[in-house]
XYZ file of C-alpha atoms in Angstrom:
450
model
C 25.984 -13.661 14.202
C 23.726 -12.678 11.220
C 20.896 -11.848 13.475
C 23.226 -10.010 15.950
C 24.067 -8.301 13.211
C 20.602 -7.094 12.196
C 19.980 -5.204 15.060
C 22.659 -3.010 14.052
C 20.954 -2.097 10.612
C 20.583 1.381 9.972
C 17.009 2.739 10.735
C 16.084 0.198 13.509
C 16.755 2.966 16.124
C 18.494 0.927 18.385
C 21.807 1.578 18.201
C 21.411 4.478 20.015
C 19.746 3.274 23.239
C 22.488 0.952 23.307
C 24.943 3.676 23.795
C 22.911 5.473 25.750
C 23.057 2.143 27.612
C 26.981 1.938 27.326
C 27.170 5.261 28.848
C 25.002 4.867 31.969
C 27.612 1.864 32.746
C 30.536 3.973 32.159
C 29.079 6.372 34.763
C 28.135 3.402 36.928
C 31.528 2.302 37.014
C 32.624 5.737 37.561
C 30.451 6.743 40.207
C 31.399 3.519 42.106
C 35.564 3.918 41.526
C 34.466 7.759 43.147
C 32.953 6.210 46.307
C 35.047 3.032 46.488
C 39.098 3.480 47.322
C 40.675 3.663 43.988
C 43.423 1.906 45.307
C 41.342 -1.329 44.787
C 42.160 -0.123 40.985
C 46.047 -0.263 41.320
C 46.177 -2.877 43.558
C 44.315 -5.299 41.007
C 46.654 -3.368 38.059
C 49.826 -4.778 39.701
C 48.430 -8.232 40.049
C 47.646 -7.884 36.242
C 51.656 -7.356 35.598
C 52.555 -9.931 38.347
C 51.051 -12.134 36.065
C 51.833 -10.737 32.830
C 55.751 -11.087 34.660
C 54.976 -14.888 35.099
C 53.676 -15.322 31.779
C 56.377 -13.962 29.379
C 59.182 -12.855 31.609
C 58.781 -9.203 31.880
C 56.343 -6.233 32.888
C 54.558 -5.460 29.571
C 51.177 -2.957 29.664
C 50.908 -3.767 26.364
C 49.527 -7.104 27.825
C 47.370 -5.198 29.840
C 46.285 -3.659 26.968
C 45.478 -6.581 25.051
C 43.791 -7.597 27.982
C 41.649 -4.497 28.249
C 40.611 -4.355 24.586
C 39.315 -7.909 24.859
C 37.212 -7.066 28.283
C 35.546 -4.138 26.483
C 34.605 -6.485 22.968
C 33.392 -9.083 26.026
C 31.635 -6.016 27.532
C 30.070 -4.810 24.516
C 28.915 -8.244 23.402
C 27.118 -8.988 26.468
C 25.348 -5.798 25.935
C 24.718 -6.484 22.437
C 23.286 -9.436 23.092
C 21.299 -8.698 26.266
C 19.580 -5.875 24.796
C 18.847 -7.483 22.114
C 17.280 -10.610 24.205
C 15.357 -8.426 26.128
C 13.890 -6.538 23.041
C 13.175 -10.194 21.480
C 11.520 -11.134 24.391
C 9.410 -8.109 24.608
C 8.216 -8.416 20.954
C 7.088 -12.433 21.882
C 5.196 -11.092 24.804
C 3.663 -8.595 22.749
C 3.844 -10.411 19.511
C 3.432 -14.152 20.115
C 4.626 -15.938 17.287
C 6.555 -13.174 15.483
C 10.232 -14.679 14.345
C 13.004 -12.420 13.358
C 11.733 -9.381 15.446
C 14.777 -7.468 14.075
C 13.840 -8.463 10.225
C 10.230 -7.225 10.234
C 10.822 -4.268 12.938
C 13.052 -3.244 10.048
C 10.788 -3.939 7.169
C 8.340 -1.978 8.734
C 10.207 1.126 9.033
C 11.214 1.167 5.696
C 7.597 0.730 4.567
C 6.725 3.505 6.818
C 8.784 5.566 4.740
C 7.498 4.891 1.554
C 5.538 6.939 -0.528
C 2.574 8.468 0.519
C 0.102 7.616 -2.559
C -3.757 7.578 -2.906
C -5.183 5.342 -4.978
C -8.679 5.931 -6.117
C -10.711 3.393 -7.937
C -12.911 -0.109 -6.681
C -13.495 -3.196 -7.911
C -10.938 -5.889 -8.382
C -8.566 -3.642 -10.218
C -8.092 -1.407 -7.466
C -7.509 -4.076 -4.879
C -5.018 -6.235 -7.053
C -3.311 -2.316 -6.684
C -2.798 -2.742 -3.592
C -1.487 -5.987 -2.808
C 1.054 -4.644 -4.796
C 1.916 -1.501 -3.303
C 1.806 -2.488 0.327
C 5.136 -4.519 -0.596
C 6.706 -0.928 -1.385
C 4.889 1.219 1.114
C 2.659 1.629 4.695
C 1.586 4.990 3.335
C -1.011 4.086 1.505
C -4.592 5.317 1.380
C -7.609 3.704 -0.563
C -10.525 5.740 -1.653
C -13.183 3.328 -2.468
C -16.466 3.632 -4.483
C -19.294 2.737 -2.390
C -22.028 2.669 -5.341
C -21.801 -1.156 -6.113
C -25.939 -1.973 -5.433
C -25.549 -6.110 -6.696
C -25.138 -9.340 -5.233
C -24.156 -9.748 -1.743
C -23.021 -6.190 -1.545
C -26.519 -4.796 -2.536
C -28.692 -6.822 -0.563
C -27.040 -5.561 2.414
C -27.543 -1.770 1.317
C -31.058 -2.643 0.803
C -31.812 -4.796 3.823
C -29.871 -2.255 6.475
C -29.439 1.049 4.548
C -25.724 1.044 4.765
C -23.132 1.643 2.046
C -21.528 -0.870 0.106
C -19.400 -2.723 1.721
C -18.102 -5.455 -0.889
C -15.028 -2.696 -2.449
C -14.234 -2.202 0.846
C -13.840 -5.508 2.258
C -11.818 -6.298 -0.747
C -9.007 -3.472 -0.163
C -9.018 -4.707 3.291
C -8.350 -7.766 2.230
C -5.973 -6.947 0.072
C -4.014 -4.319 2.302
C -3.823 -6.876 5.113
C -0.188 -7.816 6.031
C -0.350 -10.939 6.058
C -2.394 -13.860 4.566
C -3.790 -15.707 7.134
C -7.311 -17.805 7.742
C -9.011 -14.321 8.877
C -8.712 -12.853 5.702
C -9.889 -16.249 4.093
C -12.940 -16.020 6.338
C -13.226 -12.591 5.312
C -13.625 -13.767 1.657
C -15.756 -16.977 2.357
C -19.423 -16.648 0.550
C -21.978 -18.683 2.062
C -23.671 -20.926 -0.468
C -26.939 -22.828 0.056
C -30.691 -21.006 -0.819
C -31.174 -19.606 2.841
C -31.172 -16.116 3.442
C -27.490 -15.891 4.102
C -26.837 -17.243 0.590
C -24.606 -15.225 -1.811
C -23.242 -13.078 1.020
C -19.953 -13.086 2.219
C -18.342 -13.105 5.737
C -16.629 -9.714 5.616
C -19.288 -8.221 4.162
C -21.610 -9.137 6.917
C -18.894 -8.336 9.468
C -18.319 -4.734 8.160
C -21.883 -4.195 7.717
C -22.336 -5.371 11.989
C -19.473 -3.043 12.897
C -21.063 0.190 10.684
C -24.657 -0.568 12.670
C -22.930 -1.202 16.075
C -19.918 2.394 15.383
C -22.840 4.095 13.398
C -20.475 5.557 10.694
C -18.057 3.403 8.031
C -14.908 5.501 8.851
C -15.124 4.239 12.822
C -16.307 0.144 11.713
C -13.412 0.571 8.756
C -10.620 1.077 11.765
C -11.768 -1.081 14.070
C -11.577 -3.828 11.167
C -8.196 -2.472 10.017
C -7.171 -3.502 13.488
C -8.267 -6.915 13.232
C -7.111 -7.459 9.648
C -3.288 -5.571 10.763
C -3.639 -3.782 7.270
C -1.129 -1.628 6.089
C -2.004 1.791 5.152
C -5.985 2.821 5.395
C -9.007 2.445 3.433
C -11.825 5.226 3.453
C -14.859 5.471 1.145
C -15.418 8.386 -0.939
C -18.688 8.950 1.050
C -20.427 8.122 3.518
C -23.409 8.518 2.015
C -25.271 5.699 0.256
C -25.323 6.947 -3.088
C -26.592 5.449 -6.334
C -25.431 5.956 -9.587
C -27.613 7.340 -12.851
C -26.246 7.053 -16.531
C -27.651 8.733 -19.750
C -27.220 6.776 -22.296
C -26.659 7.120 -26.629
C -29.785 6.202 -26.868
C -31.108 8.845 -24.510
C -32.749 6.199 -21.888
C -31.640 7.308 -18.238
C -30.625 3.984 -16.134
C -29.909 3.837 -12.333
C -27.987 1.293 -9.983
C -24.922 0.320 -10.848
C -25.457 -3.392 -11.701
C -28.190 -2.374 -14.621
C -25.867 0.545 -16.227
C -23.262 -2.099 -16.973
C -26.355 -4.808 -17.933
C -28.208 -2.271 -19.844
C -26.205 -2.526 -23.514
C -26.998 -6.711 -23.179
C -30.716 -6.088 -22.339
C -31.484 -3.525 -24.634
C -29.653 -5.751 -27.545
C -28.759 -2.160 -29.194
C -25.506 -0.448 -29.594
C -25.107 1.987 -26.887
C -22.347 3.834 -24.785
C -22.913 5.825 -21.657
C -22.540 9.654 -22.049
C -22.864 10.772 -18.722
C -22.819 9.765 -15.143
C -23.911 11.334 -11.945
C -25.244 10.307 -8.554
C -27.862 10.155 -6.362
C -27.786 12.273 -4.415
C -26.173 14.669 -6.309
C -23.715 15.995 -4.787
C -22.415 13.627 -1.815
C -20.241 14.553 0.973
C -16.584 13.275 1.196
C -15.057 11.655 4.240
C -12.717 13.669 6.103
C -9.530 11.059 5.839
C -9.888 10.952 1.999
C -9.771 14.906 1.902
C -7.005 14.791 4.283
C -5.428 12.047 2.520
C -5.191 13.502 -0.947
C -3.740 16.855 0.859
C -0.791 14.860 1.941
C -0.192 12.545 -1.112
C 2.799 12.290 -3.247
C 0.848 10.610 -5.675
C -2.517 9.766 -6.455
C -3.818 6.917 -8.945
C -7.354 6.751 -10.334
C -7.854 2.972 -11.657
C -7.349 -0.053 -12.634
C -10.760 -0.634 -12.822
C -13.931 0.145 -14.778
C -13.980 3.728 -16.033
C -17.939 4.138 -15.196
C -18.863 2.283 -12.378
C -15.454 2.267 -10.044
C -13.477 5.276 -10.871
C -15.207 8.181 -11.901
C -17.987 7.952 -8.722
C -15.515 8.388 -6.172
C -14.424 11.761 -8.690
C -18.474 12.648 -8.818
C -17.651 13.279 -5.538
C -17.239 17.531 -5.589
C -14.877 18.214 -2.789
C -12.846 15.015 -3.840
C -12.567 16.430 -7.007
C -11.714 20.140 -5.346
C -9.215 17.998 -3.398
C -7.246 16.474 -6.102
C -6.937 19.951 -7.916
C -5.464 21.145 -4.834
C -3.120 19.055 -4.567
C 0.328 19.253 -5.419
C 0.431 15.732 -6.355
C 0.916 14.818 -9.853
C -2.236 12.364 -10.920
C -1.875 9.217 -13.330
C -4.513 7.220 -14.426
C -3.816 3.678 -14.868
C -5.678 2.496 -18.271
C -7.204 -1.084 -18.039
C -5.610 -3.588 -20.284
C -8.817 -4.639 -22.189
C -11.952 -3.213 -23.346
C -15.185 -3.891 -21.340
C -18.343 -4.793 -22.501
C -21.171 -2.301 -21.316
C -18.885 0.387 -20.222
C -16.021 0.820 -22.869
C -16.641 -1.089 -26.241
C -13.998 -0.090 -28.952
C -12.257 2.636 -26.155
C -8.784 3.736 -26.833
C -6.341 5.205 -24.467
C -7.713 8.910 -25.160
C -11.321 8.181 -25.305
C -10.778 6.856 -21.746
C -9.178 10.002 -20.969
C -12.031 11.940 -22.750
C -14.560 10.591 -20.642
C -12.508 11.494 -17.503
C -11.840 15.013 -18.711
C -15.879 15.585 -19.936
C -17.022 14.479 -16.305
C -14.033 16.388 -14.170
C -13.030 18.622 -16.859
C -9.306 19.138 -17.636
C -5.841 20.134 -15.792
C -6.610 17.269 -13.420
C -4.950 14.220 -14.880
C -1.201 14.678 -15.251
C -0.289 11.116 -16.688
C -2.076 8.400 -17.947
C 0.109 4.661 -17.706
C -1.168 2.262 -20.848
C 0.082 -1.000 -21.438
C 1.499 -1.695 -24.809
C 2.376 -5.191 -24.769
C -0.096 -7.714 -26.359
C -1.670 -10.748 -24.260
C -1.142 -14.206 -25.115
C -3.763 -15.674 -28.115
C -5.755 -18.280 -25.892
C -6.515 -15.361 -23.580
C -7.098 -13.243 -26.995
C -9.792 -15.668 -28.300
C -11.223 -15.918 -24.689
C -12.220 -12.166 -24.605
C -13.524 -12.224 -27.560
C -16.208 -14.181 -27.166
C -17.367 -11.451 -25.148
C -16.227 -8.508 -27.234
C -13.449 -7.525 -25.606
C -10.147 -6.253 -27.612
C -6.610 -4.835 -25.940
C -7.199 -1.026 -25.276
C -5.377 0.962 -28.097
C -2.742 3.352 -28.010
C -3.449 6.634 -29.384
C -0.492 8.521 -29.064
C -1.128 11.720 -30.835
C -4.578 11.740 -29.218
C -3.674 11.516 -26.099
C -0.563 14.195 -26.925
C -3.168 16.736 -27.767
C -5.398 15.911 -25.119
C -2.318 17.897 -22.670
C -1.693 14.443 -20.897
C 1.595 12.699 -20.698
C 1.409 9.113 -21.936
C 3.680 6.495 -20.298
C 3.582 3.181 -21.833
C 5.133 -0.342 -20.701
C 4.843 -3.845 -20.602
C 2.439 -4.307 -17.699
C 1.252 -7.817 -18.327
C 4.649 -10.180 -16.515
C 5.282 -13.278 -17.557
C 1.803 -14.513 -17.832
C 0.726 -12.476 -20.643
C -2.772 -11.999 -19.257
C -5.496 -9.667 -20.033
C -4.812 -7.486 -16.878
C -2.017 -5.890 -15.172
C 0.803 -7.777 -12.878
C 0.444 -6.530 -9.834
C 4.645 -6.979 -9.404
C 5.159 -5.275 -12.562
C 2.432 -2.480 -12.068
C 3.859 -1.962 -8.353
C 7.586 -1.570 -9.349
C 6.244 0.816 -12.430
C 4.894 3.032 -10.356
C 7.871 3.047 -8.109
C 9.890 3.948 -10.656
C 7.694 6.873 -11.794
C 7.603 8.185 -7.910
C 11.183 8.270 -7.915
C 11.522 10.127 -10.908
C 8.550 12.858 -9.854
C 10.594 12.992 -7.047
C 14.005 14.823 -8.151
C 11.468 17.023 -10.719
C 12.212 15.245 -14.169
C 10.551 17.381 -16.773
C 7.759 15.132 -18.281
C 9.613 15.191 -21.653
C 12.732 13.785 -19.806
C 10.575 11.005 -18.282
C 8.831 9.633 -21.280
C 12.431 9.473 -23.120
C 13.571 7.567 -20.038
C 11.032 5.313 -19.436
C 11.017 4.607 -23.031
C 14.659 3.805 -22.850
C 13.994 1.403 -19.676
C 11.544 -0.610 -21.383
C-alpha cells in the first residue's frame, strides 16, 4: 500500500493521466451503453434487487448503492495499480535495475526544482561543494579553473595541449548521482614508473574525449552522460591558460604548481600581490556566461584563494557576468590558513585580495567559520604553519561585505568544512535571499540560529 501510495505524491505528475485515463473509460462505457440497447442496463438492475430481495427480504437501492460504490473503489484500484505496473515496467526496461521508480522519479523532481546556484572555485574544496549540494539541488552549475599545470593533470596539458582536466574530473566525480565502480575507475591513478604512472583514469578519459569532440564543453557532456551527473560542469575557459604571480619580493613566477612552491624554495617570507594569466585575457565558455545569467546564487570557494578561485574571476567576461547578475555572491572562506598562498590571512584580507583583483560591489557575503577544530588536528597543521582563519568583524564591516558566521566544521571538528553542514547553510541562506530579508535582518537571524 505504501508504494501505491507514492505514486499519488504531489509533483510526480501522474495523477493526472490517471484521470485523464478514468475519463476515456467513462466515455468508453458511455459510448458503448449509446450503441448497445440500454435495456441490457435495467434488465441487469432488476436482477441486482431480485437478489438484494433474496438477501434481506426487501427491494433496497441502497444495496445497490453499496454495491456500486464498492465496483468503482474495485475500478479505481485496478487502474491504480495497472498504471502504475505499466509505468514500473517501463522504467525497468528503460532503467534496468532501478527499485522504487516512484521514490527516485520523485526525488528527482524535487531536485529539479532546487536552486539554481553557480559555484565557482577548483580544487578539492570546490568538489567536496558539490557532493553536498547535489543532495539539495539538480540545478547546479560548476565553473572550474583549468590552470592546474602539476602532476597527472599537467603532463597531459603538456603532452596533448589540452586544458586541465584533473578539477574537472573531480566535480564530475563528485556531481555524479550515484557512487558506483565508474566513478572509482574514474579516480584510479596508475602507479608503477611507466609512462602511464601518476595519471589517473578520468583524466586520461576526458583528455581522449576533448581530442576525439575537439572542444572541453562537447567531451564534458558526453562524460556527464556516462557519469549520470547532476547539474553541469563547464570550465571557465577553454583556453589553456597559465597563471603568473608577482610576488613581495618583486620576483614574477609562472605555473601554478611553482607559485604555491615558490615561498618553500625561496626560504624567504613572501606573499603574492598579484595574479594574472597567460594569456591575458581568456575567453569564457558560453554555458558559464549563460549559467551565471540564470543563477540564484553564485559561490566563489572553498578552495585556495590564488590558484582555484580568483583564475576562473581573471576571466573578464566572467567577471562582467557576475556583476550582471542579479544574484547575490558569497564567498565561502577556507577554514585554515595555507602555506604559500595565505600565511597569517584573516577573513578580510581574503576579501581584500578578492576586491584588489575584481575590484569592489561584486561580493555580497562572505560565510566564515567560527568554530575552532579539535587540538590533534590543531598541532597537525601546525607543523606546516597553518592556523584557523580569523574573524575580523569590523574589517570585514567596513570592507561593505556582509559577514555570516557558523559552525561549519560537524561533528568531526576538522580543519575543513562539512560538506552536510556547509550544504544545509547555504540552503538556509537561499531561502532567506529568497523572500528579500534585509542583510541586517539575516545576520541577526542567523546569529540567533546558531
Amino acid at each position: 500500500m505504501r508504494h501505491l501510495l507514492q505514486w499519488l505524491y504531489p509533483g510526480l505528475a501522474v495523477k493526472r493521466w490517471m484521470l485523464l485515463f478514468s475519463l476515456g473509460i467513462l466515455l468508453l462505457v458511455f459510448g458503448a451503453t449509446l450503441i448497445l440497447n440500454y435495456q441490457i442496463f435495467g434488465i441487469l438492475e432488476e436482477e441486482m434487487l431480485r437478489f438484494a430481495f433474496q438477501m434481506t427480504g426487501s427491494y433496497s437501492y441502497t444495496f445497490l448503492a453499496v454495491c456500486g460504490t464498492l465496483m468503482i473503489i474495485l475500478a479505481l484500484w485496478i487502474m491504480t495499480h495497472a498504471v502504475r505496473r505499466l509505468v514500473k515496467r517501463f522504467f525497468e526496461l528503460m532503467a534496468p535495475g532501478q527499485t522504487e521508480v516512484s521514490k527516485s522519479i520523485l526525488s528527482r523532481m524535487e531536485l529539479s526544482r532546487g536552486m539554481k546556484i553557480v559555484s565557482i572555485g577548483g580544487g578539492h574544496g570546490l568538489s567536496m561543494l558539490l557532493r553536498g549540494l547535489k543532495t539539495k539541488t539538480s540545478n547546479i552549475t560548476a565553473i572550474v579553473t583549468v590552470a592546474d599545470d602539476g602532476g597527472s593533470s599537467g603532463r597531459l596539458r603538456e603532452e596533448m595541449g589540452i586544458i586541465a582536466p584533473g578539477d574537472l574530473r573531480n566535480c564530475l566525480v563528485a556531481l555524479a548521482d550515484k557512487e558506483t565502480v565508474l566513478e572509482q575507475l574514474f579516480q584510479y591513478r596508475f602507479a608503477g614508473n611507466g609512462e602511464l604512472s601518476g595519471h589517473s583514469l578520468g583524466n586520461l578519459f576526458l583528455a581522449a574525449l576533448i581530442k576525439e569532440f575537439g572542444n572541453p564543453q562537447n567531451a564534458l557532456e558526453a562524460a556527464s552522460k556516462v557519469l549520470n551527473i547532476r547539474g553541469k560542469v563547464v570550465p571557465a575557459t577553454s583556453e589553456k591558460v597559465r597563471l603568473k604571480a608577482k610576488m613581495s619580493d618583486g620576483e614574477i613566477i609562472e605555473g601554478e604548481s611553482e607559485i604555491s612552491a615558490y615561498p618553500e624554495k625561496s626560504g624567504k617570507e613572501v606573499r603574492i600581490l598579484h595574479m594574472s594569466t597567460i594569456p591575458k585575457a581568456p575567453i569564457a565558455v558560453g554555458d558559464a556566461l549563460e549559467a551565471i545569467k540564470q543563477a540564484d546564487l553564485i559561490t566563489l570557494g572553498p578552495g585556495s584563494l590564488y590558484t582555484s578561485v580568483l583564475p576562473n574571476l581573471l576571466v573578464p567576461e566572467i567577471l562582467q557576468a557576475i556583476r550582471q547578475s542579479s544574484a547575490p555572491v558569497l564567498y565561502i572562506c577556507n577554514v585554515m590558513t595555507q602555506p604559500g598562498e595565505t600565511g597569517g590571512y584573516t577573513v578580510s584580507d581574503h576579501l581584500k585580495a578578492l576586491i584588489d583583483h575584481v575590484g569592489g560591489g561584486v561580493i555580497d557575503f562572505v560565510l566564515a567559520n567560527n568554530a575552532v577544530p579539535k587540538d590533534d588536528v590543531l598541532k597537525k597543521y601546525e607543523k606546516v604553519h597553518a592556523v584557523p582563519v580569523k574573524i575580523d568583524r569590523e574589517k570585514v564591516k567596513r570592507m561593505g561585505v556582509q559577514l555570516i558566521e557558523a559552525d561549519l566544521l560537524g561533528p568531526l571538528r576538522g580543519a575543513t568544512q562539512d560538506t552536510k553542514v556547509l550544504t544545509e547553510e547555504l540552503a538556509q541562506i537561499h531561502s532567506l535571499l529568497k523572500v528579500n530579508i534585509p542583510p541586517e535582518a539575516l545576520e541577526e537571524y542567523l546569529k540567533r540560529s546558531h
